[in-house]
Short mmCIF file of C-alpha atoms and ligand atoms in Angstrom, two decimals:
data_model
loop_
_atom_site.label_atom_id
_atom_site.label_comp_id
_atom_site.label_asym_id
_atom_site.label_seq_id
_atom_site.Cartn_x
_atom_site.Cartn_y
_atom_site.Cartn_z
CA MET A 1003 -30.43 4.93 -0.76
CA GLY A 1004 -27.17 3.16 0.03
CA ALA A 1005 -23.77 3.86 -1.50
CA VAL A 1006 -22.28 1.76 -4.30
CA LEU A 1007 -19.86 -0.72 -2.75
CA ILE A 1008 -16.31 -0.65 -4.13
CA ASP A 1009 -15.41 -4.32 -4.22
CA GLY A 1010 -11.64 -4.34 -3.69
CA LYS A 1011 -11.63 -8.08 -3.17
CA THR A 1012 -12.94 -8.79 -6.66
CA ILE A 1013 -10.85 -6.08 -8.35
CA ALA A 1014 -7.71 -7.36 -6.57
CA ALA A 1015 -8.51 -10.95 -7.59
CA GLN A 1016 -8.70 -9.86 -11.25
CA ILE A 1017 -5.34 -8.09 -10.98
CA ARG A 1018 -3.77 -11.12 -9.31
CA GLU A 1019 -5.10 -13.38 -12.06
CA ARG A 1020 -3.59 -11.07 -14.69
CA VAL A 1021 -0.23 -11.01 -12.87
CA LYS A 1022 -0.31 -14.81 -12.72
CA GLU A 1023 -0.87 -15.09 -16.49
CA GLN A 1024 1.79 -12.50 -17.27
CA THR A 1025 4.24 -14.18 -14.90
CA ALA A 1026 3.71 -17.53 -16.61
CA ALA A 1027 4.31 -15.90 -20.01
CA PHE A 1028 7.45 -14.17 -18.69
CA VAL A 1029 8.84 -17.41 -17.25
CA ALA A 1030 8.10 -19.26 -20.50
CA LYS A 1031 9.89 -16.58 -22.53
CA THR A 1032 12.91 -15.88 -20.32
CA GLY A 1033 13.32 -18.93 -18.10
CA VAL A 1034 13.52 -16.53 -15.15
CA LYS A 1035 11.11 -16.77 -12.22
CA PRO A 1036 10.40 -13.38 -10.59
CA GLY A 1037 11.58 -13.36 -6.97
CA LEU A 1038 10.59 -11.25 -3.97
CA ALA A 1039 12.66 -11.09 -0.78
CA ALA A 1040 10.49 -10.32 2.26
CA VAL A 1041 12.49 -9.05 5.23
CA LEU A 1042 10.82 -8.99 8.62
CA VAL A 1043 12.56 -7.93 11.83
CA GLY A 1044 11.11 -8.66 15.27
CA ASP A 1045 7.81 -10.12 16.36
CA ASN A 1046 5.07 -7.62 15.55
CA PRO A 1047 2.10 -10.02 15.09
CA ALA A 1048 0.38 -7.85 12.44
CA SER A 1049 3.62 -7.66 10.42
CA HIS A 1050 3.97 -11.45 10.56
CA THR A 1051 0.41 -11.83 9.28
CA TYR A 1052 0.97 -9.35 6.44
CA VAL A 1053 4.23 -10.97 5.32
CA LYS A 1054 2.63 -14.42 5.40
CA MET A 1055 -0.24 -13.13 3.21
CA LYS A 1056 2.20 -11.50 0.78
CA ARG A 1057 4.27 -14.66 0.43
CA LYS A 1058 1.17 -16.81 -0.09
CA ALA A 1059 0.00 -14.40 -2.80
CA CYS A 1060 3.42 -14.64 -4.48
CA ALA A 1061 3.19 -18.43 -4.54
CA GLU A 1062 -0.28 -18.26 -6.09
CA ALA A 1063 0.97 -15.90 -8.80
CA GLY A 1064 3.99 -18.03 -9.67
CA ILE A 1065 6.41 -15.58 -8.05
CA GLU A 1066 9.19 -17.00 -5.86
CA SER A 1067 9.38 -15.52 -2.39
CA PHE A 1068 12.31 -15.65 -0.01
CA GLY A 1069 11.50 -15.03 3.64
CA PHE A 1070 14.05 -13.48 6.02
CA GLU A 1071 12.67 -13.42 9.54
CA LEU A 1072 15.23 -11.78 11.82
CA PRO A 1073 15.10 -11.51 15.61
CA ALA A 1074 14.19 -8.22 17.33
CA THR A 1075 17.82 -8.05 18.51
CA THR A 1076 19.14 -7.72 14.93
CA THR A 1077 21.69 -4.92 14.64
CA GLN A 1078 21.71 -2.19 12.01
CA GLN A 1079 24.86 -3.71 10.53
CA GLU A 1080 23.33 -7.19 10.27
CA LEU A 1081 20.25 -5.82 8.53
CA GLU A 1082 22.31 -3.69 6.15
CA ASP A 1083 24.53 -6.70 5.36
CA LEU A 1084 21.43 -8.68 4.40
CA ILE A 1085 20.11 -5.88 2.17
CA ASN A 1086 23.51 -5.64 0.46
CA VAL A 1087 23.38 -9.36 -0.32
CA LEU A 1088 19.79 -9.15 -1.62
CA ASN A 1089 20.70 -6.15 -3.76
CA ILE A 1090 23.07 -8.27 -5.83
CA ARG A 1091 21.32 -11.64 -5.74
CA GLN A 1092 20.25 -12.52 -9.28
CA ASP A 1093 17.19 -14.49 -8.18
CA VAL A 1094 15.82 -11.54 -6.18
CA HIS A 1095 14.04 -8.90 -8.27
CA GLY A 1096 12.11 -7.17 -5.51
CA ILE A 1097 13.01 -6.37 -1.89
CA LEU A 1098 10.38 -5.68 0.73
CA VAL A 1099 11.35 -4.55 4.23
CA GLN A 1100 8.22 -4.85 6.33
CA LEU A 1101 7.57 -1.75 8.43
CA PRO A 1102 7.65 -0.71 11.19
CA LEU A 1103 11.17 -1.78 12.11
CA PRO A 1104 12.05 -2.09 15.81
CA ASP A 1105 12.89 1.31 17.34
CA HIS A 1106 16.65 0.76 17.59
CA LEU A 1107 16.99 0.38 13.81
CA ASN A 1108 17.41 3.35 11.47
CA GLU A 1109 14.59 2.91 8.96
CA GLU A 1110 15.75 5.68 6.66
CA ARG A 1111 19.22 4.20 6.24
CA VAL A 1112 17.78 0.77 5.52
CA LEU A 1113 15.28 2.01 2.93
CA ARG A 1114 17.94 4.16 1.26
CA LEU A 1115 20.17 1.10 0.90
CA VAL A 1116 17.64 -0.91 -1.11
CA ASN A 1117 18.67 -1.17 -4.77
CA ILE A 1118 16.34 1.31 -6.49
CA ASP A 1119 15.63 -1.19 -9.28
CA LYS A 1120 14.36 -3.66 -6.66
CA ASP A 1121 12.43 -1.13 -4.54
CA VAL A 1122 9.01 -2.74 -5.15
CA ASP A 1123 7.61 -1.04 -2.03
CA GLY A 1124 8.54 2.37 -3.45
CA PHE A 1125 9.88 3.61 -0.09
CA HIS A 1126 13.38 4.54 -1.24
CA PRO A 1127 13.71 8.30 -0.59
CA GLU A 1128 14.57 8.84 -4.26
CA ASN A 1129 11.31 7.21 -5.33
CA ILE A 1130 9.25 9.20 -2.81
CA GLY A 1131 11.10 12.36 -3.89
CA LYS A 1132 10.28 11.75 -7.54
CA LEU A 1133 6.64 11.17 -6.61
CA ALA A 1134 6.62 14.70 -5.17
CA MET A 1135 8.13 16.35 -8.25
CA LYS A 1136 6.61 17.45 -11.53
CA GLY A 1137 7.98 15.72 -14.61
CA ARG A 1138 9.63 12.90 -12.65
CA GLU A 1139 8.57 9.26 -12.56
CA PRO A 1140 9.39 7.05 -9.57
CA SER A 1141 10.46 3.54 -10.54
CA PHE A 1142 7.83 2.14 -8.17
CA VAL A 1143 4.83 3.57 -6.30
CA PRO A 1144 4.03 2.27 -2.77
CA ALA A 1145 1.48 -0.52 -2.88
CA THR A 1146 -1.36 0.78 -0.70
CA PRO A 1147 -1.52 4.28 -2.25
CA SER A 1148 -1.29 2.76 -5.69
CA GLY A 1149 -4.12 0.35 -4.76
CA VAL A 1150 -6.26 3.31 -3.67
CA MET A 1151 -5.69 5.04 -7.03
CA ARG A 1152 -6.48 1.84 -8.92
CA LEU A 1153 -9.81 1.52 -7.09
CA LEU A 1154 -10.70 5.13 -7.97
CA ASP A 1155 -9.80 4.47 -11.61
CA GLU A 1156 -11.72 1.19 -11.76
CA MET A 1157 -14.79 3.04 -10.46
CA LYS A 1158 -14.15 5.86 -12.97
CA VAL A 1159 -14.11 8.50 -10.26
CA PRO A 1160 -13.25 11.89 -11.81
CA LEU A 1161 -10.21 13.36 -10.06
CA ALA A 1162 -9.23 16.44 -12.07
CA GLY A 1163 -10.54 19.44 -10.15
CA ALA A 1164 -12.14 17.25 -7.46
CA ASN A 1165 -11.75 18.20 -3.80
CA ALA A 1166 -9.81 15.32 -2.26
CA VAL A 1167 -9.29 15.13 1.49
CA VAL A 1168 -6.68 12.77 2.93
CA LEU A 1169 -7.02 11.93 6.61
CA GLY A 1170 -3.55 11.06 7.92
CA ARG A 1171 -0.04 11.97 6.79
CA SER A 1172 1.92 8.72 7.19
CA ASN A 1173 4.91 7.91 4.99
CA ILE A 1174 3.27 4.65 3.96
CA VAL A 1175 -0.20 5.87 2.94
CA GLY A 1176 -1.29 9.47 3.65
CA MET A 1177 1.56 11.45 2.10
CA PRO A 1178 2.11 9.28 -1.00
CA VAL A 1179 -1.64 9.07 -1.72
CA ALA A 1180 -1.88 12.87 -1.42
CA LEU A 1181 1.00 13.23 -3.91
CA LEU A 1182 -0.65 10.81 -6.33
CA LEU A 1183 -3.92 12.75 -6.14
CA VAL A 1184 -2.08 16.02 -6.85
CA ARG A 1185 -0.48 14.36 -9.88
CA ARG A 1186 -4.01 13.62 -11.11
CA ASP A 1187 -5.03 17.28 -10.74
CA ALA A 1188 -7.20 16.91 -7.65
CA THR A 1189 -7.24 19.77 -5.12
CA VAL A 1190 -5.83 18.02 -2.08
CA THR A 1191 -6.15 18.76 1.64
CA VAL A 1192 -4.11 16.64 4.06
CA CYS A 1193 -5.62 16.52 7.57
CA HIS A 1194 -3.96 15.46 10.81
CA SER A 1195 -4.33 15.65 14.57
CA ARG A 1196 -3.93 19.45 14.63
CA THR A 1197 -6.47 20.17 11.86
CA LYS A 1198 -9.12 22.65 12.97
CA ASP A 1199 -12.78 21.74 12.41
CA LEU A 1200 -11.97 18.31 10.97
CA PRO A 1201 -15.65 17.45 10.25
CA GLY A 1202 -16.02 20.75 8.38
CA VAL A 1203 -12.93 20.09 6.26
CA VAL A 1204 -13.98 16.51 5.50
CA ARG A 1205 -17.43 17.77 4.44
CA GLN A 1206 -15.75 19.56 1.51
CA ALA A 1207 -14.49 16.26 0.12
CA ASP A 1208 -15.71 14.86 -3.18
CA VAL A 1209 -13.19 12.10 -2.51
CA LEU A 1210 -12.16 11.11 1.01
CA ILE A 1211 -9.18 8.88 1.77
CA ALA A 1212 -9.23 7.86 5.44
CA ALA A 1213 -5.87 6.57 6.69
CA VAL A 1214 -5.53 7.50 10.36
CA GLY A 1215 -5.97 4.20 12.15
CA ARG A 1216 -8.86 5.27 14.42
CA ALA A 1217 -11.82 2.93 14.48
CA ASN A 1218 -15.08 4.37 13.10
CA MET A 1219 -13.88 7.97 13.45
CA VAL A 1220 -15.59 9.43 10.38
CA LYS A 1221 -19.33 9.88 10.94
CA GLN A 1222 -22.22 10.33 8.53
CA SER A 1223 -22.52 14.04 9.42
CA TRP A 1224 -18.90 14.57 8.24
CA LEU A 1225 -19.66 13.53 4.66
CA LYS A 1226 -20.85 15.48 1.66
CA PRO A 1227 -23.77 13.55 0.12
CA GLY A 1228 -22.46 11.53 -2.83
CA ALA A 1229 -18.82 11.60 -1.68
CA VAL A 1230 -16.50 8.75 -2.68
CA VAL A 1231 -15.09 7.21 0.50
CA ILE A 1232 -11.92 5.10 0.48
CA ASP A 1233 -11.25 3.60 3.89
CA VAL A 1234 -7.64 2.46 4.39
CA GLY A 1235 -8.03 1.85 8.14
CA ILE A 1236 -7.75 -1.67 9.56
CA ASN A 1237 -8.64 -1.52 13.26
CA ARG A 1238 -9.46 -4.43 15.53
CA VAL A 1239 -12.33 -3.75 17.94
CA ASP A 1240 -14.13 -5.84 20.55
CA ASP A 1241 -17.22 -7.64 19.32
CA PRO A 1242 -18.76 -10.10 21.78
CA SER A 1243 -20.93 -11.53 18.99
CA ALA A 1244 -17.88 -12.51 16.89
CA LYS A 1245 -16.28 -15.96 17.16
CA ASN A 1246 -12.96 -14.68 18.56
CA GLY A 1247 -14.51 -11.70 20.34
CA THR A 1248 -13.12 -9.10 17.92
CA ARG A 1249 -13.67 -7.83 14.38
CA LEU A 1250 -11.97 -5.51 11.91
CA VAL A 1251 -13.39 -2.07 11.18
CA GLY A 1252 -12.15 0.89 9.18
CA ASP A 1253 -11.58 4.54 10.07
CA VAL A 1254 -15.05 5.30 8.72
CA ASP A 1255 -18.27 4.34 10.49
CA PHE A 1256 -19.47 2.16 7.60
CA GLU A 1257 -23.12 1.72 8.65
CA GLU A 1258 -23.52 5.47 8.94
CA ALA A 1259 -21.41 6.49 5.95
CA GLU A 1260 -23.01 4.19 3.43
CA GLN A 1261 -26.29 6.08 3.94
CA VAL A 1262 -24.87 9.27 2.41
CA ALA A 1263 -21.74 8.33 0.41
CA GLY A 1264 -21.91 7.85 -3.35
CA MET A 1265 -19.39 5.01 -3.23
CA ILE A 1266 -17.57 3.38 -0.34
CA THR A 1267 -14.98 0.64 0.30
CA PRO A 1268 -15.80 -1.97 2.95
CA VAL A 1269 -13.34 -3.10 5.64
CA PRO A 1270 -12.29 -5.84 5.19
CA GLY A 1271 -12.49 -6.39 1.42
CA GLY A 1272 -11.73 -2.87 0.18
CA VAL A 1273 -8.22 -1.43 0.08
CA GLY A 1274 -6.53 -4.31 1.96
CA PRO A 1275 -6.57 -6.86 -0.88
CA MET A 1276 -5.38 -4.18 -3.32
CA THR A 1277 -2.10 -3.69 -1.42
CA ILE A 1278 -1.03 -7.25 -2.12
CA ALA A 1279 -2.17 -7.14 -5.75
CA MET A 1280 -0.09 -3.99 -6.38
CA LEU A 1281 2.98 -5.51 -4.72
CA LEU A 1282 2.74 -8.51 -7.07
CA GLU A 1283 2.43 -6.18 -10.07
CA ASN A 1284 5.48 -4.23 -8.94
CA THR A 1285 7.51 -7.41 -8.44
CA LEU A 1286 6.72 -8.69 -11.93
CA THR A 1287 7.58 -5.24 -13.34
CA ALA A 1288 10.92 -5.28 -11.48
CA ALA A 1289 11.77 -8.72 -12.89
CA LYS A 1290 10.85 -7.60 -16.42
CA ARG A 1291 13.04 -4.51 -16.15
CA ILE A 1292 16.01 -6.33 -14.63
CA VAL A 1293 15.84 -9.13 -17.18
CA GLY A 1294 15.51 -6.62 -19.99
CA GLU A 1295 11.85 -6.56 -20.98
CA ALA A 1296 11.59 -2.82 -20.45
CA THR A 1297 8.47 -1.49 -18.75
CA PRO A 1298 8.43 2.29 -18.32
CA SER A 1299 7.21 3.62 -15.00
CA LYS A 1300 4.13 5.84 -14.72
CA ALA A 1301 2.79 7.02 -11.39
N1 GUN B 526 3.70 -1.72 6.82
C1 GUN B 526 2.43 -1.33 6.61
N2 GUN B 526 2.17 -1.30 5.29
C2 GUN B 526 3.28 -1.68 4.65
C3 GUN B 526 3.63 -1.84 3.29
O1 GUN B 526 2.85 -1.63 2.36
N3 GUN B 526 4.90 -2.26 3.06
C4 GUN B 526 5.78 -2.50 4.04
N4 GUN B 526 7.00 -2.87 3.72
N5 GUN B 526 5.49 -2.34 5.32
C5 GUN B 526 4.24 -1.94 5.61
#
């Protein structure tokens, strides 16, 4: 028996449709069009693709997007000057600095500079800090982790008391998703390159979040039968049968895993589309808060 497929593409499309309707209502009521500034430094091809997709999604939702594509030679001062301008621009409600930044730039200083009310990516250290604390609410939650949680909720996956295993401890996905799972009363194990007996640890998981960036790493024998598998990985591998000679796969060996998992996300069409949907939601929320239609935060 195969696993139930978690259709992120359809769920994300529903969210985007809702954001579009709510944006239209907000514009009609306030005369203000929500605006997202997308800052991209350098020429990382994947980053260019992601920013293009985000800006297209904004346009489809009725959200203005302002693109700032800076050369790889941009200095720290130039980037900080731009952020300072965006922080006070009235037509910009959300600021997104696409990561990774080139090595010579200080990412922490840049993210700390973003106006916390416009931090739609949720990467400001104050927002991440609040995510890690009891009784605190970040103003925004990072888009991919929040998309993972939305998928689990849509599929009504019980989290309180569940054993959740997170593969990977990145700032962008692994750590924030682990914090969100703790907030929902899951018992969380974060695994990384030094974890002993990784397959044995993963086999304890009722819920597995794979976010390591290693193609097809998780095998069928690693999974507890019935486990819920959320695959955040997007890895390009050679495939002579594909038109361009490559295809995208996740961190989980899908063909194997779907034999034993209870539910599983495909790659592509699982978590990926959710990231953009959550960014749009955050941008509309930022605009509503800045313009005065208060929306409390809740991670
Ligand atoms: N790089 C990889 N994922 C993300 C993301 O969600 N936001 C930003 N800004 N950069 C990323």
